[in-house]
Amino acid sequence: MRYREIAKRLSCLGCREVPRTGDGSHRKWLKPATGGQTVIPDWGGDDLKLGTVRGAVRQPGLTWDEFSQA
């Protein structure tokens, strides 16, 4: 799964990307309803490992089922 797919699903679930303040390959996302946040690597066209994606989904308080259905 690529960063763009993850970003699209997080947006559908009410999360928003925090504006970047510098360079880097990681982006911070915030879920305003719970105050939870997560950091997701943006490696362009490269796929992220499943464990990385699952961890990033759990951090803001989402379940894998919610994420996979979005």
Short mmCIF file of N, CA and C in Angstrom, two decimals:
data_model
loop_
_atom_site.label_atom_id
_atom_site.label_comp_id
_atom_site.label_asym_id
_atom_site.label_seq_id
_atom_site.Cartn_x
_atom_site.Cartn_y
_atom_site.Cartn_z
N MET A 1 0.85 -1.17 0.00
CA MET A 1 0.00 0.00 0.00
C MET A 1 0.90 1.24 0.00
N ARG A 2 0.57 2.17 -0.86
CA ARG A 2 1.37 3.39 -1.00
C ARG A 2 0.82 4.51 -0.13
N TYR A 3 1.63 5.54 0.06
CA TYR A 3 1.24 6.67 0.92
C TYR A 3 -0.06 7.31 0.45
N ARG A 4 -0.22 7.50 -0.84
CA ARG A 4 -1.42 8.18 -1.36
C ARG A 4 -2.70 7.42 -1.01
N GLU A 5 -2.65 6.09 -1.05
CA GLU A 5 -3.81 5.29 -0.69
C GLU A 5 -4.14 5.47 0.79
N ILE A 6 -3.11 5.47 1.62
CA ILE A 6 -3.30 5.63 3.05
C ILE A 6 -3.86 7.02 3.35
N ALA A 7 -3.32 8.04 2.71
CA ALA A 7 -3.77 9.41 2.93
C ALA A 7 -5.24 9.57 2.54
N LYS A 8 -5.64 8.97 1.45
CA LYS A 8 -7.03 9.06 1.00
C LYS A 8 -7.97 8.42 2.02
N ARG A 9 -7.59 7.27 2.54
CA ARG A 9 -8.44 6.58 3.53
C ARG A 9 -8.49 7.35 4.84
N LEU A 10 -7.36 7.88 5.29
CA LEU A 10 -7.37 8.65 6.53
C LEU A 10 -8.24 9.89 6.40
N SER A 11 -8.21 10.54 5.25
CA SER A 11 -9.05 11.72 5.03
C SER A 11 -10.53 11.35 5.11
N CYS A 12 -10.89 10.21 4.54
CA CYS A 12 -12.28 9.76 4.60
C CYS A 12 -12.73 9.48 6.02
N LEU A 13 -11.80 9.14 6.90
CA LEU A 13 -12.13 8.81 8.29
C LEU A 13 -12.05 10.03 9.21
N GLY A 14 -11.88 11.21 8.65
CA GLY A 14 -11.90 12.44 9.45
C GLY A 14 -10.55 12.91 9.94
N CYS A 15 -9.49 12.29 9.47
CA CYS A 15 -8.15 12.74 9.86
C CYS A 15 -7.70 13.84 8.91
N ARG A 16 -6.74 14.64 9.37
CA ARG A 16 -6.20 15.69 8.51
C ARG A 16 -4.69 15.72 8.66
N GLU A 17 -4.04 16.13 7.58
CA GLU A 17 -2.58 16.20 7.60
C GLU A 17 -2.15 17.50 8.25
N VAL A 18 -1.18 17.41 9.14
CA VAL A 18 -0.61 18.59 9.79
C VAL A 18 0.37 19.23 8.80
N PRO A 19 0.29 20.55 8.61
CA PRO A 19 1.21 21.21 7.66
C PRO A 19 2.68 20.95 8.03
N ARG A 20 3.48 20.73 7.01
CA ARG A 20 4.90 20.43 7.21
C ARG A 20 5.67 21.71 7.49
N THR A 21 6.67 21.60 8.36
CA THR A 21 7.50 22.76 8.69
C THR A 21 8.91 22.64 8.12
N GLY A 22 9.22 21.51 7.54
CA GLY A 22 10.55 21.33 7.00
C GLY A 22 10.58 20.20 6.00
N ASP A 23 11.78 19.80 5.62
CA ASP A 23 11.94 18.71 4.68
C ASP A 23 11.83 17.39 5.42
N GLY A 24 11.72 16.33 4.66
CA GLY A 24 11.67 15.01 5.25
C GLY A 24 10.71 14.13 4.49
N SER A 25 10.79 12.85 4.77
CA SER A 25 9.96 11.89 4.04
C SER A 25 8.82 11.34 4.90
N HIS A 26 8.54 11.97 6.03
CA HIS A 26 7.45 11.52 6.89
C HIS A 26 6.43 12.65 7.05
N ARG A 27 5.17 12.25 7.13
CA ARG A 27 4.10 13.24 7.28
C ARG A 27 3.27 12.91 8.51
N LYS A 28 2.86 13.94 9.22
CA LYS A 28 2.10 13.78 10.45
C LYS A 28 0.61 13.96 10.16
N TRP A 29 -0.20 13.08 10.73
CA TRP A 29 -1.65 13.13 10.58
C TRP A 29 -2.29 13.23 11.96
N LEU A 30 -3.41 13.94 12.04
CA LEU A 30 -4.12 14.17 13.30
C LEU A 30 -5.58 13.79 13.13
N LYS A 31 -6.13 13.13 14.14
CA LYS A 31 -7.57 12.85 14.16
C LYS A 31 -8.18 13.77 15.21
N PRO A 32 -8.81 14.88 14.81
CA PRO A 32 -9.31 15.88 15.75
C PRO A 32 -10.32 15.33 16.76
N ALA A 33 -11.13 14.34 16.37
CA ALA A 33 -12.15 13.81 17.27
C ALA A 33 -11.55 13.16 18.51
N THR A 34 -10.41 12.50 18.36
CA THR A 34 -9.78 11.82 19.50
C THR A 34 -8.51 12.50 19.96
N GLY A 35 -7.97 13.39 19.15
CA GLY A 35 -6.70 14.03 19.48
C GLY A 35 -5.50 13.14 19.18
N GLY A 36 -5.75 11.96 18.62
CA GLY A 36 -4.67 11.04 18.29
C GLY A 36 -3.92 11.49 17.06
N GLN A 37 -2.65 11.14 17.02
CA GLN A 37 -1.83 11.50 15.86
C GLN A 37 -0.93 10.35 15.48
N THR A 38 -0.47 10.38 14.25
CA THR A 38 0.41 9.35 13.73
C THR A 38 1.36 9.96 12.71
N VAL A 39 2.45 9.28 12.47
CA VAL A 39 3.42 9.71 11.46
C VAL A 39 3.52 8.59 10.43
N ILE A 40 3.41 8.97 9.16
CA ILE A 40 3.42 8.00 8.08
C ILE A 40 4.54 8.35 7.11
N PRO A 41 5.39 7.38 6.76
CA PRO A 41 6.44 7.65 5.78
C PRO A 41 5.85 7.90 4.40
N ASP A 42 6.37 8.89 3.70
CA ASP A 42 5.95 9.18 2.33
C ASP A 42 7.13 8.84 1.43
N TRP A 43 7.14 7.63 0.93
CA TRP A 43 8.23 7.16 0.10
C TRP A 43 7.87 7.17 -1.37
N GLY A 44 6.95 8.05 -1.75
CA GLY A 44 6.56 8.17 -3.15
C GLY A 44 5.84 6.92 -3.64
N GLY A 45 6.38 6.28 -4.65
CA GLY A 45 5.74 5.13 -5.26
C GLY A 45 6.05 3.81 -4.59
N ASP A 46 6.87 3.81 -3.55
CA ASP A 46 7.22 2.56 -2.87
C ASP A 46 6.12 2.13 -1.92
N ASP A 47 5.90 0.82 -1.83
CA ASP A 47 4.91 0.28 -0.91
C ASP A 47 5.46 0.30 0.51
N LEU A 48 4.57 0.58 1.46
CA LEU A 48 4.92 0.52 2.87
C LEU A 48 4.63 -0.89 3.38
N LYS A 49 5.40 -1.34 4.35
CA LYS A 49 5.17 -2.67 4.91
C LYS A 49 3.86 -2.68 5.69
N LEU A 50 3.21 -3.83 5.71
CA LEU A 50 1.91 -3.96 6.35
C LEU A 50 1.97 -3.62 7.84
N GLY A 51 3.03 -4.02 8.52
CA GLY A 51 3.17 -3.71 9.94
C GLY A 51 3.27 -2.21 10.20
N THR A 52 3.94 -1.50 9.31
CA THR A 52 4.05 -0.05 9.42
C THR A 52 2.68 0.60 9.25
N VAL A 53 1.93 0.13 8.28
CA VAL A 53 0.59 0.68 8.02
C VAL A 53 -0.34 0.39 9.20
N ARG A 54 -0.33 -0.83 9.70
CA ARG A 54 -1.20 -1.18 10.83
C ARG A 54 -0.87 -0.36 12.07
N GLY A 55 0.40 -0.16 12.34
CA GLY A 55 0.80 0.66 13.48
C GLY A 55 0.36 2.10 13.32
N ALA A 56 0.49 2.63 12.12
CA ALA A 56 0.09 4.00 11.85
C ALA A 56 -1.42 4.17 11.98
N VAL A 57 -2.17 3.14 11.67
CA VAL A 57 -3.63 3.19 11.79
C VAL A 57 -4.06 3.14 13.25
N ARG A 58 -3.39 2.35 14.05
CA ARG A 58 -3.76 2.21 15.47
C ARG A 58 -3.45 3.44 16.30
N GLN A 59 -2.39 4.16 15.99
CA GLN A 59 -1.95 5.28 16.82
C GLN A 59 -2.99 6.37 17.01
N PRO A 60 -3.73 6.79 15.99
CA PRO A 60 -4.74 7.84 16.23
C PRO A 60 -6.05 7.31 16.79
N GLY A 61 -6.14 6.01 17.06
CA GLY A 61 -7.36 5.46 17.65
C GLY A 61 -8.31 4.83 16.65
N LEU A 62 -7.82 4.45 15.50
CA LEU A 62 -8.66 3.79 14.50
C LEU A 62 -8.47 2.28 14.58
N THR A 63 -9.45 1.54 14.11
CA THR A 63 -9.30 0.09 14.01
C THR A 63 -8.97 -0.27 12.58
N TRP A 64 -8.40 -1.45 12.41
CA TRP A 64 -8.04 -1.90 11.07
C TRP A 64 -9.28 -2.08 10.20
N ASP A 65 -10.39 -2.54 10.80
CA ASP A 65 -11.63 -2.72 10.04
C ASP A 65 -12.15 -1.39 9.50
N GLU A 66 -12.13 -0.35 10.33
CA GLU A 66 -12.55 0.98 9.87
C GLU A 66 -11.70 1.44 8.70
N PHE A 67 -10.40 1.27 8.85
CA PHE A 67 -9.47 1.72 7.83
C PHE A 67 -9.64 0.96 6.52
N SER A 68 -9.78 -0.36 6.61
CA SER A 68 -9.87 -1.16 5.39
C SER A 68 -11.19 -0.96 4.65
N GLN A 69 -12.23 -0.53 5.35
CA GLN A 69 -13.53 -0.29 4.70
C GLN A 69 -13.65 1.13 4.15
N ALA A 70 -12.74 2.01 4.53
CA ALA A 70 -12.83 3.42 4.07
C ALA A 70 -12.47 3.55 2.61
#
